mmCIF file of C-alpha atoms in Angstrom:
data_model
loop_
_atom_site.group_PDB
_atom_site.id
_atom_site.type_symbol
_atom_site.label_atom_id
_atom_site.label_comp_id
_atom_site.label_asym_id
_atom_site.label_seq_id
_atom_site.Cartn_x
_atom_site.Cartn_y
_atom_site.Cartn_z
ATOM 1 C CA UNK A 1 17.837 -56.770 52.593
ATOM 2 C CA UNK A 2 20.111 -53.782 51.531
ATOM 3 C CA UNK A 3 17.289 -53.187 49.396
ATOM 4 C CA UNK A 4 14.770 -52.701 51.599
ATOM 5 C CA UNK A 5 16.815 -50.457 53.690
ATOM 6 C CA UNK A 6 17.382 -48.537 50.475
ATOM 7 C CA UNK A 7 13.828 -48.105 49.905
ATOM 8 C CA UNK A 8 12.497 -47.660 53.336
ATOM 9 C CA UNK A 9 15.334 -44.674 53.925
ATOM 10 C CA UNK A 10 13.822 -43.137 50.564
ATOM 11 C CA UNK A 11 10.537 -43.106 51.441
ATOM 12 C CA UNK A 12 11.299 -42.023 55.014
ATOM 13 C CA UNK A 13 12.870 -38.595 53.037
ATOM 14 C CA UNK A 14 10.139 -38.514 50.453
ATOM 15 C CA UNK A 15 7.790 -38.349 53.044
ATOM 16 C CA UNK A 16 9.188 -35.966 55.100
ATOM 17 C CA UNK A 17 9.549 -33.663 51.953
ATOM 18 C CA UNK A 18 5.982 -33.975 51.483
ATOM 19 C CA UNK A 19 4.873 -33.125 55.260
ATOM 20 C CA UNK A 20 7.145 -30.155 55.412
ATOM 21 C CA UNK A 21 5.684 -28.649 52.036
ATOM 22 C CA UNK A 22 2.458 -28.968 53.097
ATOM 23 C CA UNK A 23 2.894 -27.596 56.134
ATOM 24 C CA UNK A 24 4.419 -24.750 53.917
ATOM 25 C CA UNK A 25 1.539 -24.066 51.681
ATOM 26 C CA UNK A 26 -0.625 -23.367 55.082
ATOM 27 C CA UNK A 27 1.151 -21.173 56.626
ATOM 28 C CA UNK A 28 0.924 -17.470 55.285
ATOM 29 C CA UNK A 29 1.582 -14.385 56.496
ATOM 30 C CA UNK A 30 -0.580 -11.212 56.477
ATOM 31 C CA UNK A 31 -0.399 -8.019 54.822
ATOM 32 C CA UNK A 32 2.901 -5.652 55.689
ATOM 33 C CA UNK A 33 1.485 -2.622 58.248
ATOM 34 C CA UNK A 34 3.530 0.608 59.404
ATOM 35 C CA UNK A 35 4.208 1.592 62.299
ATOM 36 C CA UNK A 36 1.275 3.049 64.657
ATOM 37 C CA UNK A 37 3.214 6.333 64.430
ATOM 38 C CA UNK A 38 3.419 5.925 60.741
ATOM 39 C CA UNK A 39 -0.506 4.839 60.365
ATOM 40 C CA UNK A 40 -1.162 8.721 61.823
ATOM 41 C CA UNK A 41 0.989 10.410 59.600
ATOM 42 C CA UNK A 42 -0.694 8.252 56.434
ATOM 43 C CA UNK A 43 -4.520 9.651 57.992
ATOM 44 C CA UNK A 44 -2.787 13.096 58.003
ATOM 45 C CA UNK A 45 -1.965 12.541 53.814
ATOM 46 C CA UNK A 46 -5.125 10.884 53.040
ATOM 47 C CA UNK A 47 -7.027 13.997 54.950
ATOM 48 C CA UNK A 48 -4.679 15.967 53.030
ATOM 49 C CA UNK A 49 -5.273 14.781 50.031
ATOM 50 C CA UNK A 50 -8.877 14.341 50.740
ATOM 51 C CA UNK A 51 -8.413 10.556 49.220
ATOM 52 C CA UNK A 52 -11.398 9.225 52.008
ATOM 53 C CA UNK A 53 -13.957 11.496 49.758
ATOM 54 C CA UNK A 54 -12.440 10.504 46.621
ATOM 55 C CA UNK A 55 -12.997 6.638 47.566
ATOM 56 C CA UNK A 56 -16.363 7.006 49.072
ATOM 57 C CA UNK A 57 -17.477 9.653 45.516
ATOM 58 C CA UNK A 58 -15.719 6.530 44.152
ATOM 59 C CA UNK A 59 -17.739 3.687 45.671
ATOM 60 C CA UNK A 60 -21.177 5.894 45.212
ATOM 61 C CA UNK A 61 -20.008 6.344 41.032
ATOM 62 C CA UNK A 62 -19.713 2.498 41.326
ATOM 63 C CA UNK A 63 -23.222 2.300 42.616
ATOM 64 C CA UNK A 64 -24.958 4.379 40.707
ATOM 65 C CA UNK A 65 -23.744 3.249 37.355
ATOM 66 C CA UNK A 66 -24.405 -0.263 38.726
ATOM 67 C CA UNK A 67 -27.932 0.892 40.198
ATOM 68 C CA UNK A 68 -29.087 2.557 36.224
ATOM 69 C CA UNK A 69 -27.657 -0.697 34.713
ATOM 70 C CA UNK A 70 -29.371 -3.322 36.626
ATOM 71 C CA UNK A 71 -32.599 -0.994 37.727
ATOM 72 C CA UNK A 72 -32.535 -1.159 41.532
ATOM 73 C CA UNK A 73 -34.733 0.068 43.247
ATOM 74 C CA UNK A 74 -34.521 3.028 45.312
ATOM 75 C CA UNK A 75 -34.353 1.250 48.686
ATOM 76 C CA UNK A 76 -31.938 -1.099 47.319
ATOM 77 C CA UNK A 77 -29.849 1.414 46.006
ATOM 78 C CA UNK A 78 -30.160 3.156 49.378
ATOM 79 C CA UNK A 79 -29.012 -0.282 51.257
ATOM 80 C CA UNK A 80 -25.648 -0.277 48.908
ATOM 81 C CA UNK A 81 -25.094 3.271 49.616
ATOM 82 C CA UNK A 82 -25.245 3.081 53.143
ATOM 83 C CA UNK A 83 -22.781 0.123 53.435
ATOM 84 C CA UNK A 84 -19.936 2.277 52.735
ATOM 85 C CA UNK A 85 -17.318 2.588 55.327
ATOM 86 C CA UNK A 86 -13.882 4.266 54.468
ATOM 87 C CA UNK A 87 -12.865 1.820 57.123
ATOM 88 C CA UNK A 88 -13.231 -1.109 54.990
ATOM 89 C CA UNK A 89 -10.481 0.076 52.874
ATOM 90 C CA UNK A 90 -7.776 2.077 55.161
ATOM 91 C CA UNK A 91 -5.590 -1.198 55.697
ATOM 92 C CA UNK A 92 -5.321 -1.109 51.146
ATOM 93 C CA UNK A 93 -4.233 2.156 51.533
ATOM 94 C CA UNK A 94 -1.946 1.683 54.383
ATOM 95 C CA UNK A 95 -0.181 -1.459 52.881
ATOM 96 C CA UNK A 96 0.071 0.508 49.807
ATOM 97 C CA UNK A 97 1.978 3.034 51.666
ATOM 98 C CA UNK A 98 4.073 0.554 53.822
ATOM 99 C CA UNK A 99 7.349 1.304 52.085
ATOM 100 C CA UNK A 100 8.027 4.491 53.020
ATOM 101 C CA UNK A 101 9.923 5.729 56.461
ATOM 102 C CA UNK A 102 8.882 8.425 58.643
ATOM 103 C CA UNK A 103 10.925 10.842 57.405
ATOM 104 C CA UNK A 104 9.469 9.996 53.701
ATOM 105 C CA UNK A 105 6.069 10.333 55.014
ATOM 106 C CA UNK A 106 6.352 13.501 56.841
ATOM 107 C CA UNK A 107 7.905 15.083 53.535
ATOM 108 C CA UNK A 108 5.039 13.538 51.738
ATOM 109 C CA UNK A 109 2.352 15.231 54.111
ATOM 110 C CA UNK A 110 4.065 18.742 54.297
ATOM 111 C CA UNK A 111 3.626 18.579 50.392
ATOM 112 C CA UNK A 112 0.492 18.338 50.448
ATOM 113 C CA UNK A 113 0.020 21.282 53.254
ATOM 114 C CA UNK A 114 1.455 23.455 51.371
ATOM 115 C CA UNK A 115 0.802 23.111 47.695
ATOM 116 C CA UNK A 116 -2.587 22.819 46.989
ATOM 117 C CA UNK A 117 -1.693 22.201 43.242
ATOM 118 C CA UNK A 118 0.316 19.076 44.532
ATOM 119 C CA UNK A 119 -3.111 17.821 45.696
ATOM 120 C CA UNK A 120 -4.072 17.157 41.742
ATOM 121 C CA UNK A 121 -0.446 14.818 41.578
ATOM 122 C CA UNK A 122 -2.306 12.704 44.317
ATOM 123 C CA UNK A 123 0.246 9.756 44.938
ATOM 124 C CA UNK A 124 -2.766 7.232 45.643
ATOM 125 C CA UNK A 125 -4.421 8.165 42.536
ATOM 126 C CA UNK A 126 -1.927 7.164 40.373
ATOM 127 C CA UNK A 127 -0.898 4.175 42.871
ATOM 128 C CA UNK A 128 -2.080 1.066 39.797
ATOM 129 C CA UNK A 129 -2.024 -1.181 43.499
ATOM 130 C CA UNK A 130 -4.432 1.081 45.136
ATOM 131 C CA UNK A 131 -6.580 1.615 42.479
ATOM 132 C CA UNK A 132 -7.076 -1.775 41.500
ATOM 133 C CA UNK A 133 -7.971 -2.774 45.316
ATOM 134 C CA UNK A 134 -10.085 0.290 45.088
ATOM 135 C CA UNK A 135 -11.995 -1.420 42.288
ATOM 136 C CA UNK A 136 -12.083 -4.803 44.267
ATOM 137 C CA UNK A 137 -13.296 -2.394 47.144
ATOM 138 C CA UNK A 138 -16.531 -0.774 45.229
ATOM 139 C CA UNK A 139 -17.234 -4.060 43.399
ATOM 140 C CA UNK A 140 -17.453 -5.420 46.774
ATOM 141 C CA UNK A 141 -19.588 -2.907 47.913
ATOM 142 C CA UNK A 142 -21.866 -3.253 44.944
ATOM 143 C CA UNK A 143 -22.478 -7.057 45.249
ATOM 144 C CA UNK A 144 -23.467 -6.327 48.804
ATOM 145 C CA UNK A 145 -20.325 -7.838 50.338
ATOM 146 C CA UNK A 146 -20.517 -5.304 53.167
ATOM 147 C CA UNK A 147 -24.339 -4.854 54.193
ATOM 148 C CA UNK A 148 -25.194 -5.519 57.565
ATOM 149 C CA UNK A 149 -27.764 -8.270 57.733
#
Protein backbone atom coordinates (compact mmCIF):
# COMPACT_ATOMS: atom_id res chain seq x y z
CA UNK A 1 0.00 0.00 0.00
CA UNK A 2 2.85 2.56 0.75
CA UNK A 3 3.72 1.64 -2.61
CA UNK A 4 1.00 2.61 -4.38
CA UNK A 5 0.83 5.86 -2.65
CA UNK A 6 4.45 6.23 -3.73
CA UNK A 7 3.64 5.74 -7.22
CA UNK A 8 0.35 7.41 -7.55
CA UNK A 9 2.03 10.80 -5.80
CA UNK A 10 4.79 10.40 -8.66
CA UNK A 11 2.73 10.24 -11.36
CA UNK A 12 0.39 12.91 -9.97
CA UNK A 13 3.88 15.32 -10.26
CA UNK A 14 4.99 13.78 -13.51
CA UNK A 15 1.90 14.66 -14.90
CA UNK A 16 1.55 17.91 -13.81
CA UNK A 17 5.15 18.61 -15.18
CA UNK A 18 3.99 17.50 -18.41
CA UNK A 19 0.64 19.73 -18.57
CA UNK A 20 2.46 22.80 -17.45
CA UNK A 21 5.24 22.38 -20.26
CA UNK A 22 2.93 22.01 -22.73
CA UNK A 23 1.00 24.63 -21.89
CA UNK A 24 4.48 26.42 -22.11
CA UNK A 25 5.44 25.53 -25.58
CA UNK A 26 1.93 27.27 -26.74
CA UNK A 27 2.10 30.20 -25.41
CA UNK A 28 4.42 32.82 -27.22
CA UNK A 29 4.72 36.19 -27.28
CA UNK A 30 4.96 38.60 -30.26
CA UNK A 31 7.53 40.71 -31.63
CA UNK A 32 8.95 43.75 -29.19
CA UNK A 33 7.26 47.30 -30.69
CA UNK A 34 8.22 51.01 -29.56
CA UNK A 35 6.38 53.27 -28.42
CA UNK A 36 3.70 55.08 -30.83
CA UNK A 37 5.81 58.21 -30.23
CA UNK A 38 8.88 56.26 -31.00
CA UNK A 39 7.23 54.45 -34.28
CA UNK A 40 7.07 58.40 -35.71
CA UNK A 41 10.41 59.28 -34.99
CA UNK A 42 11.66 55.68 -36.73
CA UNK A 43 9.27 56.94 -40.16
CA UNK A 44 11.15 60.28 -39.73
CA UNK A 45 14.84 58.08 -40.05
CA UNK A 46 13.64 55.73 -42.58
CA UNK A 47 12.33 58.98 -44.73
CA UNK A 48 15.59 60.27 -43.84
CA UNK A 49 17.47 57.80 -44.87
CA UNK A 50 15.26 57.10 -47.75
CA UNK A 51 15.43 53.18 -46.55
CA UNK A 52 11.40 52.72 -47.97
CA UNK A 53 13.05 53.28 -51.68
CA UNK A 54 15.98 51.28 -50.92
CA UNK A 55 13.62 48.20 -49.88
CA UNK A 56 11.11 48.60 -52.57
CA UNK A 57 14.58 49.17 -55.49
CA UNK A 58 15.37 46.12 -53.30
CA UNK A 59 12.29 43.94 -53.73
CA UNK A 60 12.04 45.08 -57.67
CA UNK A 61 16.21 43.83 -58.01
CA UNK A 62 14.75 40.63 -56.40
CA UNK A 63 12.17 40.41 -59.10
CA UNK A 64 13.80 41.10 -61.91
CA UNK A 65 16.74 38.83 -61.44
CA UNK A 66 14.10 36.23 -60.48
CA UNK A 67 11.82 37.29 -63.59
CA UNK A 68 15.29 36.79 -66.35
CA UNK A 69 16.03 33.51 -64.45
CA UNK A 70 12.81 31.75 -64.56
CA UNK A 71 11.37 33.72 -67.89
CA UNK A 72 8.12 35.27 -66.65
CA UNK A 73 6.20 36.72 -68.52
CA UNK A 74 5.56 40.28 -68.68
CA UNK A 75 2.16 40.23 -66.95
CA UNK A 76 3.48 37.98 -64.42
CA UNK A 77 6.31 39.98 -63.75
CA UNK A 78 3.93 42.95 -63.60
CA UNK A 79 1.62 40.95 -60.89
CA UNK A 80 4.97 40.50 -58.57
CA UNK A 81 5.82 44.04 -59.02
CA UNK A 82 2.71 45.40 -58.05
CA UNK A 83 2.44 43.36 -54.79
CA UNK A 84 4.93 45.44 -53.15
CA UNK A 85 3.90 47.31 -50.13
CA UNK A 86 6.60 49.01 -47.85
CA UNK A 87 3.92 48.21 -45.35
CA UNK A 88 4.57 44.62 -45.35
CA UNK A 89 7.89 45.21 -43.90
CA UNK A 90 7.74 48.45 -41.45
CA UNK A 91 7.04 46.19 -38.26
CA UNK A 92 11.03 44.30 -39.40
CA UNK A 93 12.27 47.54 -39.37
CA UNK A 94 10.62 48.78 -36.32
CA UNK A 95 11.53 45.66 -34.15
CA UNK A 96 14.91 46.07 -35.48
CA UNK A 97 14.98 49.45 -34.05
CA UNK A 98 13.15 48.59 -30.72
CA UNK A 99 16.20 49.05 -28.54
CA UNK A 100 16.79 52.39 -28.69
CA UNK A 101 15.07 55.33 -26.37
CA UNK A 102 13.73 58.48 -27.54
CA UNK A 103 16.44 60.42 -26.86
CA UNK A 104 18.69 57.78 -28.99
CA UNK A 105 16.32 58.07 -31.77
CA UNK A 106 15.98 61.71 -32.00
CA UNK A 107 19.95 61.91 -32.11
CA UNK A 108 19.78 59.26 -34.71
CA UNK A 109 17.27 61.33 -36.97
CA UNK A 110 19.01 64.80 -36.52
CA UNK A 111 22.09 62.85 -38.02
CA UNK A 112 20.68 62.12 -40.74
CA UNK A 113 19.13 65.87 -41.29
CA UNK A 114 22.06 67.20 -41.27
CA UNK A 115 24.79 65.16 -42.84
CA UNK A 116 23.91 64.00 -45.99
CA UNK A 117 27.23 61.95 -46.10
CA UNK A 118 25.88 60.13 -42.89
CA UNK A 119 23.07 58.94 -45.21
CA UNK A 120 25.80 56.44 -47.03
CA UNK A 121 26.60 54.94 -43.06
CA UNK A 122 22.80 53.97 -43.23
CA UNK A 123 22.29 52.09 -39.79
CA UNK A 124 19.60 49.66 -41.46
CA UNK A 125 21.88 48.82 -44.17
CA UNK A 126 24.38 47.41 -42.25
CA UNK A 127 21.65 46.07 -39.61
CA UNK A 128 22.70 41.77 -40.56
CA UNK A 129 18.82 41.44 -38.68
CA UNK A 130 17.23 43.73 -41.10
CA UNK A 131 18.80 42.65 -43.99
CA UNK A 132 18.26 39.15 -43.61
CA UNK A 133 14.32 39.80 -42.96
CA UNK A 134 14.71 42.03 -45.92
CA UNK A 135 15.72 38.95 -47.91
CA UNK A 136 12.84 36.83 -46.30
CA UNK A 137 10.74 40.01 -47.32
CA UNK A 138 11.61 40.03 -51.32
CA UNK A 139 11.74 36.21 -51.42
CA UNK A 140 8.33 36.46 -50.17
CA UNK A 141 7.36 38.81 -52.57
CA UNK A 142 8.84 36.79 -55.38
CA UNK A 143 7.02 33.47 -54.60
CA UNK A 144 3.86 35.51 -54.67
CA UNK A 145 3.31 35.41 -50.90
CA UNK A 146 1.71 38.86 -51.06
CA UNK A 147 -0.55 39.04 -54.33
CA UNK A 148 -3.98 39.80 -53.88
CA UNK A 149 -6.11 37.00 -55.24
Amino acid sequence: MNNFKKHSFLIACFSLFISSKSISQTNYTSAAMPTQQNKIIIDKIVEAAHYKNYVIDFCLSKINETSAKEGWNEQKAMEITQSINYKNFRDAIYNSFVVFDEVELETLLKAYEKDTAYQTKNVMTNNKVLINNLNIFADDIVKGKYLLR
